XYZ file of C-alpha atoms in Angstrom:
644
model
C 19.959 48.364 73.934
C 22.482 45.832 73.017
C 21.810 42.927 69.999
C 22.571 39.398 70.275
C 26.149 38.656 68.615
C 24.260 37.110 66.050
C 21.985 39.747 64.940
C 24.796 42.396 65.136
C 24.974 43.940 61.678
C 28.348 43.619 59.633
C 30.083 46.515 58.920
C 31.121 47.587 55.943
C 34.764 46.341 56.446
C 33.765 42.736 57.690
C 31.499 42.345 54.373
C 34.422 43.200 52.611
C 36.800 41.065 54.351
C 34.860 38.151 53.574
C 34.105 38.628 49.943
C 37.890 38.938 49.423
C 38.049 35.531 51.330
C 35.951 33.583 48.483
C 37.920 35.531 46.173
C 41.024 34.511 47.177
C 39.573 31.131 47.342
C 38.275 31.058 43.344
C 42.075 32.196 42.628
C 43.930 29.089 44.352
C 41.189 27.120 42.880
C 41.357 28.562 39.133
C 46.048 28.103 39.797
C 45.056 24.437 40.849
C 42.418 23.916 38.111
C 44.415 21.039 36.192
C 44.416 19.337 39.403
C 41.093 19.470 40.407
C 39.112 18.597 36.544
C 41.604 15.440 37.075
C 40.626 14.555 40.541
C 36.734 15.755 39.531
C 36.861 13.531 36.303
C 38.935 10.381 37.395
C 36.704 9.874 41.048
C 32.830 10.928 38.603
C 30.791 7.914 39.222
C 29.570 8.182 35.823
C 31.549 6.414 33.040
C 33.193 9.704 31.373
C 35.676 10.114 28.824
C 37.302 12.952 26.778
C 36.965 13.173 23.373
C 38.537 15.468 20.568
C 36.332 17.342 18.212
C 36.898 14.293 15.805
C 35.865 11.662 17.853
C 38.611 10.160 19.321
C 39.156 9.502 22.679
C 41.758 11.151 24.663
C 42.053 9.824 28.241
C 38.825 7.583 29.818
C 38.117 7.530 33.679
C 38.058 4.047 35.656
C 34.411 3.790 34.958
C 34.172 3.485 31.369
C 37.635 1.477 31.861
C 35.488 -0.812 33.688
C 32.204 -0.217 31.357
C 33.935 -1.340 27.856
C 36.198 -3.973 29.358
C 39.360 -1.778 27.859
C 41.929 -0.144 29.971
C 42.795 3.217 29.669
C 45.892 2.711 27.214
C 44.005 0.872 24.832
C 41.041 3.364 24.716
C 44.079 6.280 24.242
C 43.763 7.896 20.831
C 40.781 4.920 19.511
C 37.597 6.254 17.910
C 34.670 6.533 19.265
C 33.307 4.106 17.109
C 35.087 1.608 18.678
C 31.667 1.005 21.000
C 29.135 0.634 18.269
C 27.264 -2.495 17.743
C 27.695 -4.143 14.543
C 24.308 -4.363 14.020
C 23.290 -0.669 14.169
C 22.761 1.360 11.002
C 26.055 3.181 9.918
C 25.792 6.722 11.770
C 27.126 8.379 8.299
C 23.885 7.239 7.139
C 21.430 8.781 10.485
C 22.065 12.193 8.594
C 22.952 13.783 12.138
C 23.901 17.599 12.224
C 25.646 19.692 14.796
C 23.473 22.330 16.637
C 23.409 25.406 16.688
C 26.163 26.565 19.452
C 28.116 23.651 18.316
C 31.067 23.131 15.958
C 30.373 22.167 12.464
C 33.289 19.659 12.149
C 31.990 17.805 15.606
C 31.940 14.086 15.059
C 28.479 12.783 14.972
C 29.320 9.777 16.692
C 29.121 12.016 19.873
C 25.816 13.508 18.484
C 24.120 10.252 19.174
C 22.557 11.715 22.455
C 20.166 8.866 23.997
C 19.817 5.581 24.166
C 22.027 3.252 22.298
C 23.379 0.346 22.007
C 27.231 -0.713 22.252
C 29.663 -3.959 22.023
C 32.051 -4.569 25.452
C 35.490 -5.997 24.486
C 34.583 -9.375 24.611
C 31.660 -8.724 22.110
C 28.796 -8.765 25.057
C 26.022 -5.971 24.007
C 24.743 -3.300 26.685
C 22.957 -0.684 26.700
C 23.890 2.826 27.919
C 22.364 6.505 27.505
C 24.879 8.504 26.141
C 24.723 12.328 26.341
C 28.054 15.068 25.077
C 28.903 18.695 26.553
C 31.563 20.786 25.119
C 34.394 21.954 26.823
C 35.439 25.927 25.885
C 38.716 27.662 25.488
C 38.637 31.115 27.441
C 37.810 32.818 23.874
C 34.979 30.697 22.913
C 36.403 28.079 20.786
C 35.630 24.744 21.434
C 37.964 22.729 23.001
C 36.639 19.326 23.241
C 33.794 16.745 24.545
C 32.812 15.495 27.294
C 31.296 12.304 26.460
C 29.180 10.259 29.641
C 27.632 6.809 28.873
C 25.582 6.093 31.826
C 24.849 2.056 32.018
C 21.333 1.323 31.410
C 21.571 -2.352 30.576
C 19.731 -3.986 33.564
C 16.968 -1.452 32.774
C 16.802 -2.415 29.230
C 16.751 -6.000 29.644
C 14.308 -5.978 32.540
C 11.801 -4.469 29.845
C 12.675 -6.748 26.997
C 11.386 -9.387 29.589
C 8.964 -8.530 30.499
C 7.813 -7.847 26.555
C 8.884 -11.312 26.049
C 6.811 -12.716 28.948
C 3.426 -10.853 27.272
C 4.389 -12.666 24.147
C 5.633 -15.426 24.952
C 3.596 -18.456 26.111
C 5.832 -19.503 29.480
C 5.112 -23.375 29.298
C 6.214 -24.384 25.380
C 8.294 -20.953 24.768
C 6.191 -20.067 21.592
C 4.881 -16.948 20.686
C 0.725 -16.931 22.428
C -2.194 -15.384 21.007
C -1.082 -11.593 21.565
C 2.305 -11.941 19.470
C 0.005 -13.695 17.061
C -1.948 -10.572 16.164
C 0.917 -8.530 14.960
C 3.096 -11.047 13.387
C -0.234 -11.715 11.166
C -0.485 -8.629 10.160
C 3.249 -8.184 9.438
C 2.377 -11.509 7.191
C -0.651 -10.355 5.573
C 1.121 -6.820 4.449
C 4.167 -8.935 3.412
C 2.182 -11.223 1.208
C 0.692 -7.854 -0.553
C 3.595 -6.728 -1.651
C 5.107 -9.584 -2.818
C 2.348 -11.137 -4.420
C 1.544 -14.349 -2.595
C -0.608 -15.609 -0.040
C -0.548 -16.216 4.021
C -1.287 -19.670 4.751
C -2.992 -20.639 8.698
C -2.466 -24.415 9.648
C -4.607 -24.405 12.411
C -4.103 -27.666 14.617
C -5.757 -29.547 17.251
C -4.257 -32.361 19.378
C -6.384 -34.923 19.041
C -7.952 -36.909 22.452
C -5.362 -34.436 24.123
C -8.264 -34.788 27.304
C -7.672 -38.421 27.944
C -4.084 -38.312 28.141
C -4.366 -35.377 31.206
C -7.272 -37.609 32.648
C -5.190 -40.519 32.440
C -1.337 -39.486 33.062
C -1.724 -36.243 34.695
C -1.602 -32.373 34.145
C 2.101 -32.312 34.506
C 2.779 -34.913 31.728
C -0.055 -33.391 29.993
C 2.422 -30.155 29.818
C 5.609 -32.380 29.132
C 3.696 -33.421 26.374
C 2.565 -29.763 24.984
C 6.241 -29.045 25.394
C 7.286 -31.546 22.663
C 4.662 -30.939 20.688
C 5.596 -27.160 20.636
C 9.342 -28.539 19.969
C 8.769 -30.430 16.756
C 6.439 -27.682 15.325
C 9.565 -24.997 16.125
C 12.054 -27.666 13.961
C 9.321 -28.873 11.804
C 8.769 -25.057 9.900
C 10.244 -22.598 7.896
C 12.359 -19.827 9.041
C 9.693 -17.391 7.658
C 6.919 -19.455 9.217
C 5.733 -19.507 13.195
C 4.579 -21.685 15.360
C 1.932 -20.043 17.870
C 0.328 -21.832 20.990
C -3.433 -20.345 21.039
C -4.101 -21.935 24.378
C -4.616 -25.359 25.901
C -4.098 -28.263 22.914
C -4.464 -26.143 19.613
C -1.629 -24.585 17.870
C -1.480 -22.408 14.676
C 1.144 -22.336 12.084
C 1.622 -18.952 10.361
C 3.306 -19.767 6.885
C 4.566 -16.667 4.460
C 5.171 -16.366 1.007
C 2.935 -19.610 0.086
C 2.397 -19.674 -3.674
C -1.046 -22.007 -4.142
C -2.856 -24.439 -1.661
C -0.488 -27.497 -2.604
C 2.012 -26.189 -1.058
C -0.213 -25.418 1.933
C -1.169 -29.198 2.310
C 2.206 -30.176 2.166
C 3.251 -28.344 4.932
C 0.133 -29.837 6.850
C 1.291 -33.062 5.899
C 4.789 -32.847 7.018
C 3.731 -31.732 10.295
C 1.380 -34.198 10.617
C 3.635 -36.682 9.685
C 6.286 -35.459 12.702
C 3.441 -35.350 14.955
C 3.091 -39.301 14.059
C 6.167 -40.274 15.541
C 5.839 -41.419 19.643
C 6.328 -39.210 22.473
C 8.285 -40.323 25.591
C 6.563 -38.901 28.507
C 7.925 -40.429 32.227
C 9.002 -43.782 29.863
C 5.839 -44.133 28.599
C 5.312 -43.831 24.618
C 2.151 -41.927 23.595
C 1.068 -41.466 19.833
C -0.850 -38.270 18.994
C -2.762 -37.003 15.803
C -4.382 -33.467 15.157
C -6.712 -32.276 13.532
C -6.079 -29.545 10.664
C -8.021 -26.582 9.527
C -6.479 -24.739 6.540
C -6.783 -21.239 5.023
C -4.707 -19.346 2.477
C -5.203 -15.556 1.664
C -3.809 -12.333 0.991
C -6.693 -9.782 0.615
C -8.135 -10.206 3.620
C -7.688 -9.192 7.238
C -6.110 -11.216 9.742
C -9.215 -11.823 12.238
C -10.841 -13.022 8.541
C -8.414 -15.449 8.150
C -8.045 -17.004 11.875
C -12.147 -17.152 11.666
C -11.695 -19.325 8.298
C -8.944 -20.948 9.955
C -11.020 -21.876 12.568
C -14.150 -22.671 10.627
C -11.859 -25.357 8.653
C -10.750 -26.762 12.080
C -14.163 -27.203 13.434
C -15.413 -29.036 10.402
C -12.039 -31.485 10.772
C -13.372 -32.362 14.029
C -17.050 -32.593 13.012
C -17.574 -36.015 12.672
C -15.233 -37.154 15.619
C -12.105 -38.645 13.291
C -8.603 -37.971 13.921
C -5.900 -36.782 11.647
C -8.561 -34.901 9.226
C -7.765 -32.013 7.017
C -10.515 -29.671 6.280
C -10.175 -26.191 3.956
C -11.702 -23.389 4.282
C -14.314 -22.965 1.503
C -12.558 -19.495 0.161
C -8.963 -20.871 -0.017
C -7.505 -20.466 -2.938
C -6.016 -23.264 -5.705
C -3.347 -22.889 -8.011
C -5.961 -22.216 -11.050
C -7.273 -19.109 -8.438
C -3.843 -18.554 -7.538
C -2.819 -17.720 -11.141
C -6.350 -16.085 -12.303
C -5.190 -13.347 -9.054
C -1.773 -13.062 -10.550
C -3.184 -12.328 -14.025
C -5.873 -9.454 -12.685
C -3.018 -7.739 -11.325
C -1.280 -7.627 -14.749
C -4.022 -6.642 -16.343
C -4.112 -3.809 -14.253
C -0.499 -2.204 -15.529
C -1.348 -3.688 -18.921
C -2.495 -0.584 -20.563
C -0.169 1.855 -18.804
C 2.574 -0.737 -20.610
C 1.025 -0.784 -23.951
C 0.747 -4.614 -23.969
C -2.276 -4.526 -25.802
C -2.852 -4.862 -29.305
C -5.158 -4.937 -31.834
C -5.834 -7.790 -34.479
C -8.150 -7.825 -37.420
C -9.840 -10.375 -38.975
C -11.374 -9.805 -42.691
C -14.743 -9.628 -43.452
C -15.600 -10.630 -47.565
C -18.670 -10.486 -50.082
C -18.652 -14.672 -50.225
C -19.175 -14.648 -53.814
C -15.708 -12.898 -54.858
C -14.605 -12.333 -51.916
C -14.526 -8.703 -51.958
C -13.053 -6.932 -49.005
C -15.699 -5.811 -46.807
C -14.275 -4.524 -43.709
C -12.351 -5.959 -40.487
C -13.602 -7.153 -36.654
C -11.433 -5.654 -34.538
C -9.880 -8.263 -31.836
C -8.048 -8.052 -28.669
C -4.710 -9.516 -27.968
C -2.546 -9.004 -24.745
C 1.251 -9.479 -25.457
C 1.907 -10.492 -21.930
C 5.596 -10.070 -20.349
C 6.200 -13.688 -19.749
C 3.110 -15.443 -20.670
C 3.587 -14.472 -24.227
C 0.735 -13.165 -26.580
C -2.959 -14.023 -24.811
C -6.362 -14.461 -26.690
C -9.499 -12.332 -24.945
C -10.948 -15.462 -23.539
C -7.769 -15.738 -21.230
C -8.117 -12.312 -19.381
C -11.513 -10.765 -19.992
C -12.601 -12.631 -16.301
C -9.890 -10.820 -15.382
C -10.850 -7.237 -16.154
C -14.593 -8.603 -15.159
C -12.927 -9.524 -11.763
C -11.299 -6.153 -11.446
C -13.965 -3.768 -13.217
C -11.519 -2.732 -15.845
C -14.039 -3.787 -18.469
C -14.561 -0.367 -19.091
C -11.236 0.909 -19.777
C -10.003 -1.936 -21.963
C -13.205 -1.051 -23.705
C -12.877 2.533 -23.969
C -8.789 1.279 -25.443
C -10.105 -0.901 -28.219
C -12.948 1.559 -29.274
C -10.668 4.220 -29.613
C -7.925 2.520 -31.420
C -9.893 0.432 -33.695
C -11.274 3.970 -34.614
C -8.347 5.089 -34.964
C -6.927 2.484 -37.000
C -10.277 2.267 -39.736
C -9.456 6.217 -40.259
C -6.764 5.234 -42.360
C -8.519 3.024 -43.898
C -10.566 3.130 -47.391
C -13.653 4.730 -47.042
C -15.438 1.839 -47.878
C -14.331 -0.529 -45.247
C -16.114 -0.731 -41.993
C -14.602 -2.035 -38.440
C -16.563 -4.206 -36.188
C -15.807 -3.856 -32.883
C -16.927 -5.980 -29.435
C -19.261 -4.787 -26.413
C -19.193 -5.896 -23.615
C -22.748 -5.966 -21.612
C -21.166 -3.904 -18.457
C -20.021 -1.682 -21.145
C -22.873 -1.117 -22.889
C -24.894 -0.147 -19.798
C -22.560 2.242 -18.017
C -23.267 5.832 -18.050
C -21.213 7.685 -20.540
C -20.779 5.186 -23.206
C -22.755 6.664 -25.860
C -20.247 9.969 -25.329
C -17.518 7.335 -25.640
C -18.066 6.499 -28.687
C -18.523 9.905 -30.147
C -15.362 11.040 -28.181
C -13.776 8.277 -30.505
C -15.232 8.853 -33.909
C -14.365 12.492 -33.265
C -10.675 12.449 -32.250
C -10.219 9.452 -35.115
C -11.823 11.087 -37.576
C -13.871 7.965 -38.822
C -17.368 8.483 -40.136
C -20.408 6.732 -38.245
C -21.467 4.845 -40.416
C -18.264 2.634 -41.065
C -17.990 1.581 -37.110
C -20.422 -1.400 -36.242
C -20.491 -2.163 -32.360
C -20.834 -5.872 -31.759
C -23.118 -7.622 -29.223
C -24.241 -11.029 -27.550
C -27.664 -12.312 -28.168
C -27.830 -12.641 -24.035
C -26.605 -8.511 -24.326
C -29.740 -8.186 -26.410
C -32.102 -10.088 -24.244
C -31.740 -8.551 -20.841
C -31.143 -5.132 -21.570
C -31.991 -2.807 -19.150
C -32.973 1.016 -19.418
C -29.330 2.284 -19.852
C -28.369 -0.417 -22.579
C -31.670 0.651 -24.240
C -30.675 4.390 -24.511
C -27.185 4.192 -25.458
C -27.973 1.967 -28.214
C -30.226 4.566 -29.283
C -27.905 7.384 -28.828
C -25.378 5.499 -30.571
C -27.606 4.561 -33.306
C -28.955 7.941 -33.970
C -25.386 8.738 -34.810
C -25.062 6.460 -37.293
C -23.715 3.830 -35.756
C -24.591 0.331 -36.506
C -25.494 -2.613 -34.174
C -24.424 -6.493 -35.415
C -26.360 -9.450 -33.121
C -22.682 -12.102 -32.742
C -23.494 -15.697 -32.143
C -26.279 -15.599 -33.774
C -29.051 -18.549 -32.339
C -27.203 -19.569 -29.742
C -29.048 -17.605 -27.294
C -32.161 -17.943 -25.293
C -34.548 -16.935 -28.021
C -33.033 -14.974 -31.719
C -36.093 -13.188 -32.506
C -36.930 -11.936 -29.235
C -33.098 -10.043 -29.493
C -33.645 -9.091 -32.607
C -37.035 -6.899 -31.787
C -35.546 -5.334 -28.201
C -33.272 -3.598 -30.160
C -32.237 -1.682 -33.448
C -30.118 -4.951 -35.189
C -27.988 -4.215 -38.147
C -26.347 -7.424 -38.878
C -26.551 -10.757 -37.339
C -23.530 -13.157 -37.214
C -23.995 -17.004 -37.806
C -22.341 -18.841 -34.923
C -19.262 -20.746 -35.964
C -20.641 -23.682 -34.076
C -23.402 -24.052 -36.636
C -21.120 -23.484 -39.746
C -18.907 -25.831 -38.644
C -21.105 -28.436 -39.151
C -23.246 -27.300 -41.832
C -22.211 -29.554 -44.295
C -22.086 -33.487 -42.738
C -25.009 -32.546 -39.990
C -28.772 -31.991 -42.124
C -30.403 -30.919 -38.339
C -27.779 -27.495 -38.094
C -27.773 -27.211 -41.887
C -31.730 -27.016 -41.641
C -31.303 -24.301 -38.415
C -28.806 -22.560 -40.625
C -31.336 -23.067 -43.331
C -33.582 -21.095 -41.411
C -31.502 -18.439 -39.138
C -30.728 -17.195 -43.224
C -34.264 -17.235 -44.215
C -34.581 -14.949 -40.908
C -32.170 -12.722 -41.352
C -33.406 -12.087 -44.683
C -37.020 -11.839 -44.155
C -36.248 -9.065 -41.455
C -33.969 -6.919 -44.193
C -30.851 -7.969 -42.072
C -27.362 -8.007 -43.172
C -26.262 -11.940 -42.355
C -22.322 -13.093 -41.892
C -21.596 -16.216 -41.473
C -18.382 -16.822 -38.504
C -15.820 -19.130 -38.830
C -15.778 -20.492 -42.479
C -12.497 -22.850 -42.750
C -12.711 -25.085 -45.982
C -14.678 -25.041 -49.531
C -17.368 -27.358 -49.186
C -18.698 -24.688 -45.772
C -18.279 -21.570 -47.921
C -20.163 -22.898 -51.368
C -22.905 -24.391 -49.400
C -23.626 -20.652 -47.565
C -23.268 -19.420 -51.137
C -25.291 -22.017 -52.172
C -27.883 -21.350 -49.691
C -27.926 -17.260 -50.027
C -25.373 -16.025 -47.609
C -23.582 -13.036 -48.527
C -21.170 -12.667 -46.044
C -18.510 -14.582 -44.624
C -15.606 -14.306 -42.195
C -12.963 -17.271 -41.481
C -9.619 -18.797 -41.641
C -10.162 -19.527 -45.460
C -10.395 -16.026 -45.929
C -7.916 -14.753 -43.149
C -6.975 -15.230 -39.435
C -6.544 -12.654 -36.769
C -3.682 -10.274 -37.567
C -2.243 -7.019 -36.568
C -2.270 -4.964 -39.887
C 1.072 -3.535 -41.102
C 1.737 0.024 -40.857
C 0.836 1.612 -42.295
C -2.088 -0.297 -42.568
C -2.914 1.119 -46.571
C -0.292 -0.583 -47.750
C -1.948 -4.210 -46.650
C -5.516 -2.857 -47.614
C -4.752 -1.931 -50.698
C -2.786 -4.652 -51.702
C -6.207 -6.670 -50.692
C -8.160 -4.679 -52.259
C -6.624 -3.574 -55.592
C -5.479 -7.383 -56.255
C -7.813 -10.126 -57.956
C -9.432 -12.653 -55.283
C -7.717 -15.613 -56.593
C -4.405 -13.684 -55.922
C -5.261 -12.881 -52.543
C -7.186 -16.570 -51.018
C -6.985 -18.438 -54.116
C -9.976 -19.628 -56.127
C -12.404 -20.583 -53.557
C -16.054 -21.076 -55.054
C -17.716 -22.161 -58.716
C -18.243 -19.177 -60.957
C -22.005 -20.764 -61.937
C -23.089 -20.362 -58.604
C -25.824 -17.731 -58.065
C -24.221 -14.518 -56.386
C -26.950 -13.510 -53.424
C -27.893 -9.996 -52.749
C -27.206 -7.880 -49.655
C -30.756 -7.503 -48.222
C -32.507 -4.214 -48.143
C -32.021 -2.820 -44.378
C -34.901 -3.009 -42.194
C -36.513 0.196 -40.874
C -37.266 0.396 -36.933
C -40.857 1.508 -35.771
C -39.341 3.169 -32.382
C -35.965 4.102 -33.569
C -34.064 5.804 -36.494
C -34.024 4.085 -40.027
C -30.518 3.034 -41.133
C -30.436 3.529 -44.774
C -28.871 1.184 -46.696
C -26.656 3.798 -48.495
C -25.316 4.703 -45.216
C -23.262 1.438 -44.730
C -20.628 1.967 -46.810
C -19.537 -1.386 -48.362
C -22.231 -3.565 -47.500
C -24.493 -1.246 -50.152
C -21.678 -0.883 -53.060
C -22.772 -1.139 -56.397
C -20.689 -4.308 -57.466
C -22.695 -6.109 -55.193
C -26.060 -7.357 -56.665
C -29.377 -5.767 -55.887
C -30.970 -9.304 -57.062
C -32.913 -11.125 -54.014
C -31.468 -15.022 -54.412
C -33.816 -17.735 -54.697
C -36.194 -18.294 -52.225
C -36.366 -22.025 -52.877
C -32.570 -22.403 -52.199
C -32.787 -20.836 -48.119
């Protein structure tokens, strides 16, 4: 049976035969091979060139002739770098490495595999994706590239519109309400860093109705158009006009520093909206309506929602041109308060804070007594800041605490060095007092100083007193059981003295300055003096009397059986020299009239430190635990009761 031609089987000498065809074939090919990579590279329909292992360019085919706008001589023996776009990050800086099967001196301008972007002769920018192969010597060894940029730049633009046409409001050319969203954000995280605030002017165009009604939707748009113009010319370059929709714009201004500078960017655009608009040769005048906001911890739907609340309240009442701001905006005095929190917060970290003391004397020869202990912050650029400047400011920011904790510890430390019978008073803040772990606190700090109880006297307001709660209550009694002593400041100034003085375990009570200021030309505070002495006494408290300043204040307290006194006359605020022994003993070792100059009659009667007080529900402080307040040179003698 014969086969078809085509299904006879090949012999063993045909299948030769025609393998040693394509053989012959490869050979003629592999002679000609210069010929054909030529006529293979010069026809590609890619744009190709060949590059040397150090970038530069060795011959270019008609396509990337054509690509760059450079002919083939003048791309002979350039860099590669010749395409990149001035605008691109340097590629030494990309930190681009060769790969594994690839040459480690390979420039890494031809590693930039992707999509990039490159300058045409005549400075145009396109867009290509570039991709490299390397071209092998028989052995191995690289040779060189192979370098294709294939032209993507009608690709790349066609996206970038249509980006532009989701952001971009198509009738005034602003950014619309989706661009809005991220360029606030951008804004708001700005502001953070930097410190300042994002301001929203938030405008309506006012009666914008009756001019479609009346000329027309398409001069209604003419008229958007120009409005939407002399916002654009009318801002910053950090700022941005946005068209929400319809007749309301917003105006997104960075970096504002306080809400002056807010309004006057309000008014300015205000002011350009104020001018006529020609619309098909008519002239129409427009106003808006203005809502403001200004804010930098806070998200950006909070701030178009206060925007928007201070827009609707412009319009309330159905006038034109109104500004309205939002209730939470911020004014310079805020501005600054924010400003100072957040220096507050790297004060301690800087050791900016310091510690000044202010004396505390036996009135009658002015024997040193102890020191208050009193906060100063030696700001950068403000200079050096009394407590009643920033303690808002660590209220605000709930760093009460830690300045706290700072003061205990070095005013502690500080009295170590001190005589042993000198005593440092030192401030307590309500919050303070009431947090969990303050009794610990201040044994932590008597510990590590070394001082002994009964020389540290914690300081608190009458209001402090009042309103304690539970916790106040038990760390004053943990605190107390120590040793510790508790002084009542501002003594009468409160809601009610003697209800503070019975919540909890009083020490010392400290005359107001208010009232000693005026003890001697008003009889109505000398009379509550008068009395608050008689009190103090009566209840076996140790009295001081705050802010003595002349003579006549400090012999009528004498007069009148204080014992204590601290004030100007005696000694301001000061940071004590180191080391502090020095100053102390100079203070203490020299006469009084050496130290503050004769200051009170010698036939005046000297008045006793009262016996302390015992406690029914807490600890009795004995009177020989108080260190200088119970010193022998100090009479035991009660004064006069006819001269309280």
């Amino acid at each position: 049976m014969s086969l078809p031609a085509s299904e006879t089987p090949r012999t063993p000498a045909a299948t030769g035969s025609a393998v040693g065809q394509r053989m012959r074939a490869i050979d003629t090919l592999l002679a000609d091979r210069g010929q054909l990579f030529q006529a293979l590279f010069l026809s590609a329909p890619i744009p190709k060139a060949l590059v040397d292992l150090d970038g530069h360019i060795l011959v270019a085919n008609p396509r990337l002739c054509a690509l760059t706008g450079r002919t083939a001589e003048e791309l002979a023996g350039r860099h590669v770098d010749l395409f990149a776009h001035p605008d691109d990050p340097p590629v030494a800086d990309l930190g681009l490495v060769p790969g594994p099967d690839e040459p480690a001196d390979l420039d890494p301008h031809l590693m930039l595999d992707g999509e990039r972007r490159l300058r045409r002769s005549d400075s145009t920018e396109l867009w290509v994706v570039q991709s490299h192969e390397i071209v092998r010597h028989n052995n191995g060894e690289a040779q060189f590239v192979v370098l294709s940029l294939v032209d993507v730049t009608d690709r790349r633009r066609a996206e970038d519109d249509l980006v532009r046409r989701a952001f971009t409001d198509p009738l005034t050319g602003l950014p619309n309400r989706r661009a809005l969203t991220d360029r606030l954000r951008h804004a708001v995280a700005l502001s953070r860093r930097r410190g300042l605030h994002v301001g929203l002017v938030h405008l309506n165009i006012d009666r914008f109705k009756a001019v479609n009604d009346t000329l027309g939707h398409e001069a209604g748009d003419q008229l958007l158009s120009q409005v939407a113009d002399r916002l654009r010319w009318s801002t910053r370059v950090e700022d941005t006009a946005v068209r929400l929709g319809a007749d309301e714009f917003l105006v997104v201004a960075e970096d504002v520093e306080d809400l002056d500078g807010l309004r006057a960017l309000a008014d300015r655009l205000l002011a350009v909206l104020d001018e006529p608009f020609l619309v098909h040769d008519r002239e129409i005048s427009l106003s808006a309506s203005v809502g403001l906001t200004l804010g930098s911890d806070t998200t950006p739907d909070d701030l178009l929602r206060q925007a928007q609340s201070a827009l609707t309240r412009a319009k309330a009442d159905g006038s034109r041109a109104r500004i309205e701001v939002h209730e939470g905006a911020l004014s310079r005095d805020d501005v600054d308060a924010l400003q100072l929190e957040t220096d507050l917060k790297h004060a301690l970290d800087n050791e900016e804070l310091r510690l000044f003391y202010q004396p505390i004397v036996h009135l009658a020869d002015e024997t040193l007594l102890g020191y208050e202990a009193l906060v100063r912050w030696e700001h950068p650029t403000r200079g050096l800041l009394p407590p009643a400047a920033f303690l808002d400011a660590a209220e605000n920011n709930r760093l009460t605490s830690k300045l706290g904790a700072w003061v205990l510890h070095r005013a502690c430390t500080d009295a170590a060095a001190w005589p042993d019978d000198l005593r440092v008073h030192v401030n307590v803040s309500a919050r303070h007092l009431a947090e969990e772990g303050f009794s610990e606190l201040v044994a932590e700090a008597l510990a590590l100083s070394g001082l002994a109880p009964h020389r540290l006297e914690l300081e608190i307001t009458e209001s402090t007193a009042l309103f304690a709660a539970e916790a106040t209550l038990h760390s004053v009694a943990v605190v107390t059981d120590q040793g510790v002593t508790l002084a009542l400041d501002d003594f009468g100034t409160g809601y009610s003295a003697i209800t503070a003085l019975h919540r909890l375990p009083i020490h010392t009570v400290k005359i107001d300055r208010s009232f000693v200021a005026d003890v001697v030309t008003e009889p109505s505070t000398a009379a509550l003096v008068q009395g608050l002495l008689q009190l103090g006494r009566g209840m076996g408290l140790q009295v001081i009397a705050e802010g003595i300043e002349d003579l006549d204040q400090a012999a009528w307290l004498l007069d009148h059986g204080c014992a204590m006194a601290q004030g100007y006359a005696f000694g301001r605020p000061a940071p004590l020299p180191s080391p502090a022994a020095v100053f102390i003993g100079e203070m203490t070792d020299a006469p009084a009239e050496d130290v503050a100059g004769e200051l009170l009659p010698e036939e005046l009667e000297v008045p006793a430190l009262p016996q302390q007080r015992s406690h029914p529900s807490l600890r009795t402080t004995d009177l020989d635990d108080t260190g200088a307040f119970a010193r022998g040179q100090i009479p035991d003698e009660q004064g006069d009761p006819e001269d309280c």
